[in-house]
Tab-separated table of C-alpha atoms and ligand atoms in Angstrom:
chain	number	residue	atom	x	y	z
A	81	MET	CA	-0.057	-0.086	0.060
A	82	PRO	CA	1.425	3.507	-0.736
A	83	GLU	CA	2.745	5.285	2.129
A	84	THR	CA	3.573	9.044	2.562
A	85	LEU	CA	5.700	10.405	5.344
A	86	PHE	CA	5.302	14.185	6.252
A	87	ILE	CA	8.228	15.368	8.187
A	88	ASN	CA	9.187	18.576	9.844
A	89	ALA	CA	5.637	19.792	10.444
A	90	ARG	CA	3.677	21.819	13.006
A	91	ILE	CA	0.660	19.674	13.389
A	92	ALA	CA	-2.757	20.913	14.777
A	93	THR	CA	-3.942	17.226	15.434
A	94	MET	CA	-7.186	18.489	17.221
A	95	ALA	CA	-6.879	15.499	19.347
A	96	ASP	CA	-7.403	17.469	22.557
A	97	PRO	CA	-10.793	18.083	24.228
A	98	SER	CA	-10.550	21.882	24.099
A	99	GLY	CA	-7.417	23.023	22.166
A	100	LEU	CA	-5.570	22.387	19.013
A	101	GLY	CA	-3.556	19.346	20.261
A	102	LEU	CA	-0.369	21.186	18.660
A	103	LEU	CA	2.643	19.250	18.067
A	104	ASP	CA	5.797	20.986	16.848
A	105	ASN	CA	8.686	19.482	14.920
A	106	SER	CA	6.592	16.517	14.215
A	107	GLY	CA	5.637	14.115	11.456
A	108	LEU	CA	2.743	11.832	10.307
A	109	LEU	CA	2.749	8.735	8.305
A	110	VAL	CA	-0.157	7.703	5.998
A	111	HIS	CA	-0.699	4.081	5.021
A	112	GLY	CA	-3.280	3.647	2.226
A	113	ASP	CA	-6.251	6.041	3.158
A	114	THR	CA	-5.362	5.960	6.836
A	115	ILE	CA	-3.214	7.723	9.231
A	116	ALA	CA	-0.693	5.264	10.689
A	117	TRP	CA	1.410	7.417	13.155
A	118	VAL	CA	1.698	10.991	14.292
A	119	GLY	CA	4.177	12.131	16.771
A	120	PRO	CA	7.492	14.077	17.505
A	121	MET	CA	10.363	13.807	14.688
A	122	ALA	CA	12.466	12.061	17.353
A	123	ASP	CA	10.063	9.022	17.172
A	124	CYS	CA	9.669	9.069	13.464
A	125	PRO	CA	9.295	5.385	12.052
A	126	ASP	CA	11.573	4.172	9.386
A	127	SER	CA	9.826	3.926	6.312
A	128	ASP	CA	11.910	3.021	3.086
A	129	ASP	CA	9.181	3.027	0.590
A	130	ALA	CA	7.272	6.125	1.807
A	131	GLN	CA	7.015	9.345	-0.114
A	132	ILE	CA	8.749	11.837	2.062
A	133	ILE	CA	7.206	15.368	2.184
A	134	ASP	CA	9.347	17.914	3.984
A	135	CYS	CA	6.802	20.448	5.351
A	136	GLY	CA	9.462	23.037	6.243
A	137	SER	CA	7.874	23.804	9.614
A	138	ARG	CA	4.504	24.660	8.030
A	139	LEU	CA	1.096	23.938	9.608
A	140	ILE	CA	-0.783	20.843	9.113
A	141	THR	CA	-4.506	20.415	9.925
A	142	PRO	CA	-7.073	17.846	9.264
A	143	GLY	CA	-9.059	18.543	6.193
A	144	LEU	CA	-11.694	21.033	6.801
A	145	ILE	CA	-15.358	20.248	7.123
A	146	ASP	CA	-18.136	22.457	6.219
A	147	CYS	CA	-20.924	20.735	8.096
A	148	HIS	CA	-23.930	22.911	6.922
A	149	THR	CA	-24.594	24.065	3.242
A	150	HIS	CA	-27.388	24.249	0.713
A	151	LEU	CA	-24.963	24.566	-2.267
A	152	VAL	CA	-27.228	22.726	-4.791
A	153	TYR	CA	-29.849	25.077	-6.048
A	154	GLY	CA	-31.051	26.805	-9.175
A	155	GLY	CA	-30.677	30.582	-9.949
A	156	ASP	CA	-29.768	33.284	-7.613
A	157	ARG	CA	-31.548	35.825	-5.241
A	158	ALA	CA	-29.510	38.931	-6.183
A	159	ASP	CA	-32.854	40.855	-6.496
A	160	GLU	CA	-33.782	40.173	-2.899
A	161	PHE	CA	-30.432	41.292	-1.913
A	162	GLU	CA	-31.358	44.585	-3.414
A	163	GLN	CA	-34.778	44.553	-1.673
A	164	ARG	CA	-33.217	43.963	1.701
A	165	LEU	CA	-30.750	46.785	1.044
A	166	GLU	CA	-33.990	48.894	0.571
A	167	GLY	CA	-35.472	48.069	3.965
A	168	LEU	CA	-37.506	44.816	3.268
A	169	SER	CA	-36.722	42.047	5.883
A	170	TYR	CA	-35.960	38.405	5.086
A	171	SER	CA	-39.307	37.385	6.704
A	172	GLU	CA	-41.293	39.965	4.717
A	173	ILE	CA	-39.746	38.896	1.485
A	174	ALA	CA	-40.642	35.065	2.442
A	175	LYS	CA	-44.171	36.210	3.166
A	176	ARG	CA	-44.714	37.839	-0.162
A	177	GLY	CA	-43.819	34.619	-1.691
A	178	GLY	CA	-40.223	35.240	-2.377
A	179	GLY	CA	-37.289	33.875	-0.512
A	180	ILE	CA	-36.913	30.048	-0.495
A	181	ARG	CA	-40.114	29.722	-2.636
A	182	SER	CA	-38.238	31.631	-5.458
A	183	THR	CA	-35.523	29.434	-5.306
A	184	VAL	CA	-37.746	26.442	-5.432
A	185	ALA	CA	-39.230	27.524	-8.693
A	186	ALA	CA	-35.642	27.943	-10.341
A	187	THR	CA	-34.662	24.547	-8.880
A	188	ARG	CA	-37.612	22.811	-10.076
A	189	GLU	CA	-37.021	24.179	-13.393
A	190	ALA	CA	-33.431	23.189	-13.768
A	191	SER	CA	-32.317	19.864	-14.873
A	192	GLU	CA	-30.033	17.567	-12.913
A	193	ALA	CA	-27.073	18.502	-15.301
A	194	GLU	CA	-27.889	22.216	-15.000
A	195	LEU	CA	-27.974	21.999	-11.110
A	196	LEU	CA	-24.670	20.121	-11.363
A	197	LYS	CA	-23.178	22.733	-13.389
A	198	GLN	CA	-24.232	25.506	-11.145
A	199	ALA	CA	-23.013	23.680	-7.982
A	200	GLN	CA	-19.579	22.943	-9.332
A	201	PRO	CA	-18.070	26.395	-8.903
A	202	ARG	CA	-19.383	26.773	-5.397
A	203	LEU	CA	-17.923	23.476	-4.248
A	204	GLN	CA	-14.577	24.045	-6.084
A	205	GLN	CA	-14.264	27.383	-4.055
A	206	LEU	CA	-14.743	25.318	-0.648
A	207	LEU	CA	-12.286	22.727	-1.916
A	208	ASP	CA	-9.670	25.167	-2.915
A	209	GLU	CA	-9.555	26.239	0.787
A	210	GLY	CA	-8.780	22.716	2.048
A	211	VAL	CA	-12.287	21.307	2.590
A	212	THR	CA	-12.531	17.688	2.372
A	213	THR	CA	-15.961	16.903	3.641
A	214	VAL	CA	-19.041	18.990	2.886
A	215	GLU	CA	-22.669	18.522	4.056
A	216	ILE	CA	-25.227	19.257	1.258
A	217	LYS	CA	-28.987	19.783	2.118
A	218	SER	CA	-31.926	19.383	-0.298
A	219	GLY	CA	-34.896	21.641	0.519
A	220	TYR	CA	-35.398	23.551	-2.777
A	221	GLY	CA	-37.337	20.752	-4.509
A	222	LEU	CA	-40.123	20.414	-2.096
A	223	ASP	CA	-41.741	17.263	-3.876
A	224	SER	CA	-40.331	13.819	-4.158
A	225	GLN	CA	-39.017	14.125	-7.541
A	226	ASN	CA	-37.137	17.312	-7.122
A	227	GLU	CA	-35.801	16.546	-3.661
A	228	ILE	CA	-34.307	13.481	-5.010
A	229	LYS	CA	-33.132	15.198	-7.977
A	230	MET	CA	-31.312	17.493	-5.494
A	231	LEU	CA	-29.824	14.781	-3.555
A	232	ARG	CA	-28.622	12.917	-6.691
A	233	VAL	CA	-26.655	16.129	-7.688
A	234	ALA	CA	-25.088	15.892	-4.357
A	235	ARG	CA	-24.037	12.379	-4.852
A	236	GLN	CA	-22.706	13.117	-8.219
A	237	LEU	CA	-20.701	15.938	-6.837
A	238	GLU	CA	-19.186	13.287	-4.508
A	239	GLU	CA	-18.450	11.006	-7.469
A	240	GLU	CA	-16.761	13.690	-9.583
A	241	TYR	CA	-14.563	15.544	-6.923
A	242	SER	CA	-12.368	14.182	-4.150
A	243	VAL	CA	-14.586	15.065	-1.300
A	244	ARG	CA	-16.940	13.254	1.223
A	245	VAL	CA	-20.460	14.514	0.704
A	246	MET	CA	-23.066	14.062	3.465
A	247	LYS	CA	-26.407	14.385	2.226
A	248	THR	CA	-29.267	15.700	4.396
A	249	PHE	CA	-32.924	15.698	3.501
A	250	LEU	CA	-34.570	18.938	4.106
A	251	GLY	CA	-38.111	18.372	2.431
A	252	ALA	CA	-39.353	20.421	5.483
A	253	HIS	CA	-37.678	23.535	4.564
A	254	ALA	CA	-40.644	25.768	3.434
A	255	LEU	CA	-44.225	25.166	2.563
A	256	PRO	CA	-44.547	24.932	-1.214
A	257	GLU	CA	-46.886	26.973	-2.962
A	258	GLU	CA	-49.271	24.111	-3.863
A	259	TYR	CA	-49.740	23.380	-0.176
A	260	THR	CA	-50.459	26.958	0.978
A	261	ASP	CA	-52.618	26.768	4.144
A	262	ASN	CA	-52.206	23.158	4.113
A	263	ALA	CA	-49.071	22.509	6.138
A	264	GLU	CA	-50.316	19.173	7.795
A	265	ASP	CA	-50.887	17.492	4.234
A	266	TYR	CA	-47.450	18.565	3.158
A	267	ILE	CA	-45.825	17.217	6.294
A	268	SER	CA	-47.741	13.856	5.431
A	269	LEU	CA	-46.054	13.958	2.015
A	270	VAL	CA	-42.878	14.371	3.617
A	271	CYS	CA	-43.214	11.666	5.988
A	272	ASP	CA	-45.009	9.108	3.878
A	273	GLU	CA	-43.352	9.648	0.512
A	274	MET	CA	-40.673	12.008	0.142
A	275	LEU	CA	-38.268	11.018	2.953
A	276	PRO	CA	-39.035	7.158	2.582
A	277	GLN	CA	-38.346	7.221	-1.262
A	278	ALA	CA	-35.053	9.463	-1.025
A	279	HIS	CA	-34.027	7.071	1.910
A	280	ALA	CA	-34.687	3.968	-0.203
A	281	GLU	CA	-32.283	5.397	-2.902
A	282	GLY	CA	-29.678	5.642	-0.398
A	283	LEU	CA	-29.565	9.504	-0.748
A	284	VAL	CA	-30.057	10.275	2.801
A	285	ASP	CA	-27.383	10.457	5.781
A	286	ALA	CA	-29.602	12.770	8.016
A	287	VAL	CA	-32.790	14.530	8.326
A	288	ASP	CA	-33.223	18.194	9.000
A	289	VAL	CA	-36.164	20.536	9.545
A	290	PHE	CA	-36.680	24.288	9.364
A	291	ILE	CA	-38.397	25.022	12.680
A	292	GLU	CA	-39.720	28.642	12.619
A	293	SER	CA	-42.705	30.865	12.593
A	294	ILE	CA	-42.032	31.120	8.583
A	295	ALA	CA	-41.668	27.578	8.242
A	296	PHE	CA	-42.735	24.601	10.548
A	297	ASP	CA	-44.054	24.338	14.101
A	298	LEU	CA	-43.002	21.941	16.708
A	299	PRO	CA	-45.663	19.246	16.201
A	300	GLN	CA	-45.002	19.265	12.614
A	301	ALA	CA	-41.227	18.845	13.203
A	302	GLN	CA	-41.858	16.165	15.653
A	303	ARG	CA	-43.770	14.138	12.716
A	304	VAL	CA	-40.857	14.334	10.611
A	305	PHE	CA	-38.366	13.376	13.411
A	306	GLU	CA	-40.378	10.497	14.260
A	307	VAL	CA	-40.082	9.115	10.755
A	308	ALA	CA	-36.338	9.805	10.653
A	309	LYS	CA	-35.981	7.831	13.912
A	310	SER	CA	-37.832	4.942	12.684
A	311	LEU	CA	-35.760	4.786	9.492
A	312	GLY	CA	-32.649	4.983	11.726
A	313	LEU	CA	-31.539	8.314	10.389
A	314	PRO	CA	-29.831	10.907	12.521
A	315	ILE	CA	-31.540	14.356	12.873
A	316	LYS	CA	-30.370	17.874	12.476
A	317	ALA	CA	-32.500	21.235	12.777
A	318	HIS	CA	-32.581	24.761	11.676
A	319	VAL	CA	-33.847	26.385	14.995
A	320	GLU	CA	-34.138	29.714	16.833
A	321	GLN	CA	-32.799	31.470	13.771
A	322	LEU	CA	-35.391	34.299	13.664
A	323	SER	CA	-37.352	33.643	17.116
A	324	ASP	CA	-37.358	31.294	20.017
A	325	ILE	CA	-40.051	28.723	19.464
A	326	GLY	CA	-38.353	25.741	21.255
A	327	GLY	CA	-36.976	24.023	18.204
A	328	ALA	CA	-33.517	23.249	19.826
A	329	MET	CA	-35.326	21.657	22.762
A	330	LEU	CA	-37.408	19.390	20.593
A	331	ALA	CA	-34.341	18.405	18.257
A	332	SER	CA	-32.129	17.462	21.322
A	333	GLU	CA	-34.928	15.400	22.790
A	334	PHE	CA	-34.701	13.230	19.651
A	335	ASP	CA	-30.813	13.101	20.166
A	336	ALA	CA	-30.137	15.465	17.316
A	337	LEU	CA	-26.568	15.565	16.056
A	338	SER	CA	-26.788	19.322	15.624
A	339	VAL	CA	-28.813	22.386	16.260
A	340	ASP	CA	-28.016	25.070	13.801
A	341	HIS	CA	-28.285	28.848	13.741
A	342	ILE	CA	-29.722	29.346	17.437
A	343	GLU	CA	-29.140	33.154	17.717
A	344	TYR	CA	-32.469	33.197	19.778
A	345	LEU	CA	-31.879	30.178	21.925
A	346	ALA	CA	-32.317	31.302	25.500
A	347	ALA	CA	-29.096	30.678	27.652
A	348	GLU	CA	-31.148	28.704	30.150
A	349	ASP	CA	-31.908	26.144	27.495
A	350	VAL	CA	-28.420	25.427	26.570
A	351	CYS	CA	-28.058	22.758	29.307
A	352	GLY	CA	-30.537	20.621	27.232
A	353	LEU	CA	-27.863	20.555	24.457
A	354	ALA	CA	-25.273	19.767	26.854
A	355	ASP	CA	-27.086	16.730	28.173
A	356	LYS	CA	-27.571	15.159	24.731
A	357	ASN	CA	-24.025	16.091	23.471
A	358	THR	CA	-25.725	17.963	20.673
A	359	VAL	CA	-23.340	20.239	18.595
A	360	ALA	CA	-24.309	24.000	18.155
A	361	VAL	CA	-23.744	24.902	14.702
A	362	LEU	CA	-23.228	28.653	14.245
A	363	LEU	CA	-23.630	30.221	10.945
A	364	PRO	CA	-22.000	33.603	10.732
A	365	GLY	CA	-22.860	34.125	7.141
A	366	ALA	CA	-26.463	34.138	7.601
A	367	PHE	CA	-26.087	36.543	10.656
A	368	TYR	CA	-24.029	38.899	8.429
A	369	VAL	CA	-26.313	38.866	5.507
A	370	LEU	CA	-29.396	39.371	7.349
A	371	ARG	CA	-27.751	42.202	9.473
A	372	GLU	CA	-28.787	40.222	12.596
A	373	THR	CA	-27.869	41.806	15.985
A	374	GLN	CA	-29.222	39.037	18.281
A	375	LEU	CA	-25.958	36.959	19.141
A	376	PRO	CA	-26.239	33.156	19.851
A	377	PRO	CA	-25.692	32.455	23.562
A	378	ILE	CA	-21.963	31.879	23.012
A	379	ASN	CA	-20.822	32.198	26.742
A	380	ALA	CA	-23.667	29.753	27.912
A	381	LEU	CA	-22.385	27.264	25.298
A	382	ARG	CA	-18.878	27.471	26.520
A	383	ALA	CA	-19.975	27.302	30.268
A	384	GLN	CA	-21.966	24.058	29.483
A	385	ALA	CA	-19.102	22.700	27.169
A	386	VAL	CA	-21.406	22.352	24.278
A	387	PRO	CA	-19.297	21.541	21.244
A	388	ILE	CA	-19.391	24.538	18.724
A	389	ALA	CA	-19.142	23.844	14.992
A	390	ILE	CA	-19.257	26.761	12.344
A	391	ALA	CA	-20.370	26.484	8.669
A	392	SER	CA	-20.847	28.652	5.544
A	393	ASP	CA	-24.869	27.784	5.385
A	394	ALA	CA	-23.935	28.462	1.484
A	395	ASN	CA	-27.400	29.289	0.010
A	396	PRO	CA	-28.820	31.843	-2.366
A	397	GLY	CA	-30.764	33.748	0.137
A	398	SER	CA	-29.300	34.157	3.577
A	399	SER	CA	-25.831	33.276	3.077
A	400	PRO	CA	-24.227	33.321	-0.455
A	401	LEU	CA	-21.025	32.576	1.284
A	402	HIS	CA	-18.501	29.980	-0.484
A	403	SER	CA	-15.516	30.282	1.724
A	404	ILE	CA	-14.582	28.256	4.969
A	405	LEU	CA	-11.771	30.579	5.853
A	406	LEU	CA	-14.090	33.609	5.657
A	407	THR	CA	-16.660	31.694	7.711
A	408	MET	CA	-13.836	31.353	10.395
A	409	ASN	CA	-13.013	35.074	10.367
A	410	MET	CA	-16.644	36.039	10.670
A	411	ALA	CA	-17.221	33.660	13.544
A	412	CYS	CA	-14.259	35.398	15.582
A	413	THR	CA	-15.196	38.894	14.452
A	414	LEU	CA	-19.110	38.718	14.858
A	415	PHE	CA	-19.428	35.965	17.497
A	416	SER	CA	-16.170	36.486	19.359
A	417	LEU	CA	-14.955	33.003	18.975
A	418	THR	CA	-11.426	32.540	19.510
A	419	PRO	CA	-9.331	31.411	16.191
A	420	ASN	CA	-8.697	28.109	18.258
A	421	GLU	CA	-12.602	27.735	18.512
A	422	ALA	CA	-13.026	28.563	15.004
A	423	LEU	CA	-10.546	25.875	13.831
A	424	ARG	CA	-12.370	23.361	16.098
A	425	GLY	CA	-15.515	24.416	14.611
A	426	VAL	CA	-14.288	23.459	10.981
A	427	THR	CA	-12.601	20.209	12.067
A	428	ILE	CA	-13.311	17.969	15.156
A	429	ASN	CA	-16.730	19.579	16.000
A	430	ALA	CA	-18.030	19.853	12.481
A	431	ALA	CA	-17.076	16.143	12.280
A	432	LYS	CA	-19.293	15.746	15.444
A	433	ALA	CA	-22.017	17.594	13.745
A	434	LEU	CA	-22.026	15.045	10.958
A	435	GLY	CA	-21.694	12.025	13.219
A	436	LEU	CA	-18.225	11.447	11.691
A	437	GLU	CA	-16.034	12.045	14.616
A	438	SER	CA	-14.677	8.498	14.892
A	439	SER	CA	-13.064	8.656	11.483
A	440	HIS	CA	-12.784	12.428	10.641
A	441	GLY	CA	-11.919	15.851	12.170
A	442	SER	CA	-8.801	15.154	13.863
A	443	LEU	CA	-5.222	13.810	12.971
A	444	GLU	CA	-4.942	10.552	14.929
A	445	THR	CA	-3.629	7.005	14.336
A	446	GLY	CA	-6.631	5.141	12.588
A	447	LYS	CA	-8.492	8.087	11.143
A	448	GLN	CA	-8.960	8.801	7.648
A	449	ALA	CA	-5.951	10.647	6.116
A	450	ASP	CA	-7.680	13.910	5.182
A	451	ILE	CA	-4.811	16.541	5.507
A	452	VAL	CA	-3.984	20.027	4.626
A	453	ILE	CA	-0.793	21.866	4.418
A	454	TRP	CA	-0.746	25.409	4.716
A	455	ASN	CA	1.814	28.009	3.978
A	456	LEU	CA	1.633	29.314	7.515
A	457	HIS	CA	3.276	28.536	10.824
A	458	LYS	CA	0.635	30.050	13.133
A	459	PRO	CA	-2.787	28.429	13.305
A	460	SER	CA	-4.477	31.628	14.243
A	461	LEU	CA	-3.617	33.174	10.794
A	462	LEU	CA	-6.203	30.867	9.175
A	463	ALA	CA	-9.059	32.843	11.001
A	464	TYR	CA	-7.281	36.302	11.155
A	465	GLN	CA	-6.434	36.993	7.463
A	466	ILE	CA	-9.050	37.881	5.083
A	467	GLY	CA	-8.937	37.025	1.353
A	468	ILE	CA	-5.832	35.309	1.364
A	469	ASN	CA	-5.865	31.525	0.731
A	470	PRO	CA	-2.742	29.904	2.262
A	471	CYS	CA	-3.649	26.340	1.265
A	472	ALA	CA	-0.427	24.702	-0.061
A	473	GLY	CA	-1.547	20.737	-0.383
A	474	VAL	CA	-4.498	18.735	0.189
A	475	MET	CA	-4.621	14.768	0.678
A	476	ARG	CA	-7.949	13.226	0.791
A	477	ALA	CA	-8.301	9.795	2.072
A	478	GLY	CA	-4.506	9.209	1.528
A	479	GLN	CA	-4.523	10.516	-2.229
A	480	TRP	CA	-3.024	13.811	-3.147
A	481	ARG	CA	-6.024	16.140	-4.492
A	482	LYS	CA	-3.535	18.937	-4.419
A	483	PRO	CA	0.025	17.835	-4.422
A	484	PHE	CA	2.262	19.881	-2.063
A	485	LYS	CA	5.088	21.361	-3.805
A	486	VAL	CA	7.506	23.561	-1.906
A	487	SER	CA	7.529	27.107	-3.286
A	488	VAL	CA	6.658	30.183	-0.887
A	489	VAL	CA	7.603	29.878	2.748
B	629	DI6	N1	-32.362	29.085	7.002
B	629	DI6	C1	-31.330	29.601	6.232
B	629	DI6	O1	-30.572	30.528	6.661
B	629	DI6	C2	-31.404	28.904	4.951
B	629	DI6	N2	-32.424	28.089	5.063
B	629	DI6	C3	-32.948	28.245	6.430
B	629	DI6	O2	-33.768	27.324	6.829
B	629	DI6	C4	-31.887	30.127	3.872
B	629	DI6	C5	-32.562	29.535	2.787
B	629	DI6	C6	-32.884	30.551	1.894
B	629	DI6	O3	-33.123	31.582	2.142
B	629	DI6	O4	-32.764	30.163	0.662
B	630	FE	FE1	-29.174	26.517	6.542
């Protein structure tokens, strides 16, 4: 089996319950698709057949993980961007039939090939910055055929690119026009037809619901979660993004992998997440684009040791953001995360939010060899700089996706 030995590296292993698990002057051996050894250069194993990569003290991190995106969709919503600049709110636009519904119309119209073509540059942008795992949600089809079409595109992206794609079914994202004033029947369609069909095609890794006053209420979400549970699928939820209606509590009662957004989550309710080891996924792109002022309960999350992940939320409405590094910077600037928390948020905690922490998210023996070499020495530079991409090499599952060539120091 091919072996690669990284030597003279500064390794942020992320194998530490709170910090970066930083190892200076260290090395890492990859055997096949797996990490075979990580440790100080003094203990470096002999490996005659390995390809040797001298990292010249550069930083190595796990492959980055964007654990919440909607990057498969048709069209754009630049017109709504202009409307918001003129003073209309995201909710008002949604109530007038724009918002998610307008992307639903464009997504339904697009063929699978067209959706794929539109998604490719969005994904490529993330990959260029060292992303090796990305979650992609459905939710702009809102009927069986079109939700399945979106999830097939997500699967095709995984086949075409060297990236792990986790596919999340978000049929309960918005009420489609044909079900106006008939949410219960739409939820029945989601539960009885859409989700089981998508699952039967092997297209569903997790199930998400948008729980919000402009989307679905608690009993409706509960119906979807019960079906997810009966199919053995893990749960995620968009909750407390615009108001506090108790979505996070409901999701954590169902042992959700993550609750996402949570600007309006009450600090007193954070202990409910801690009890269930549910990850809090913060989405600074949506906070920024919607010019939100309500901050998520960061200090309560820290006090209760709730794992915090961050993600781009790449979508055409509230977060047309396709940069994981800018997401890290925004999480620090807008939410006061430390650069270390931001890096944990796109590695080990993002892996947890996808249920992948036993194989991804840190550089430890036995885990998958998803590795990024950066033209940097200090980890905090990843979150600090804006608009610079220091990614110098990417290995995914033991194979070079972007081979590292010594050039700039
Ligand atoms: N919350 C969001 O921020 C995205 N979905 C959701 O439930 C936005 C989706 C969109 O506006 O297209
Ligand atoms: Fe989202």
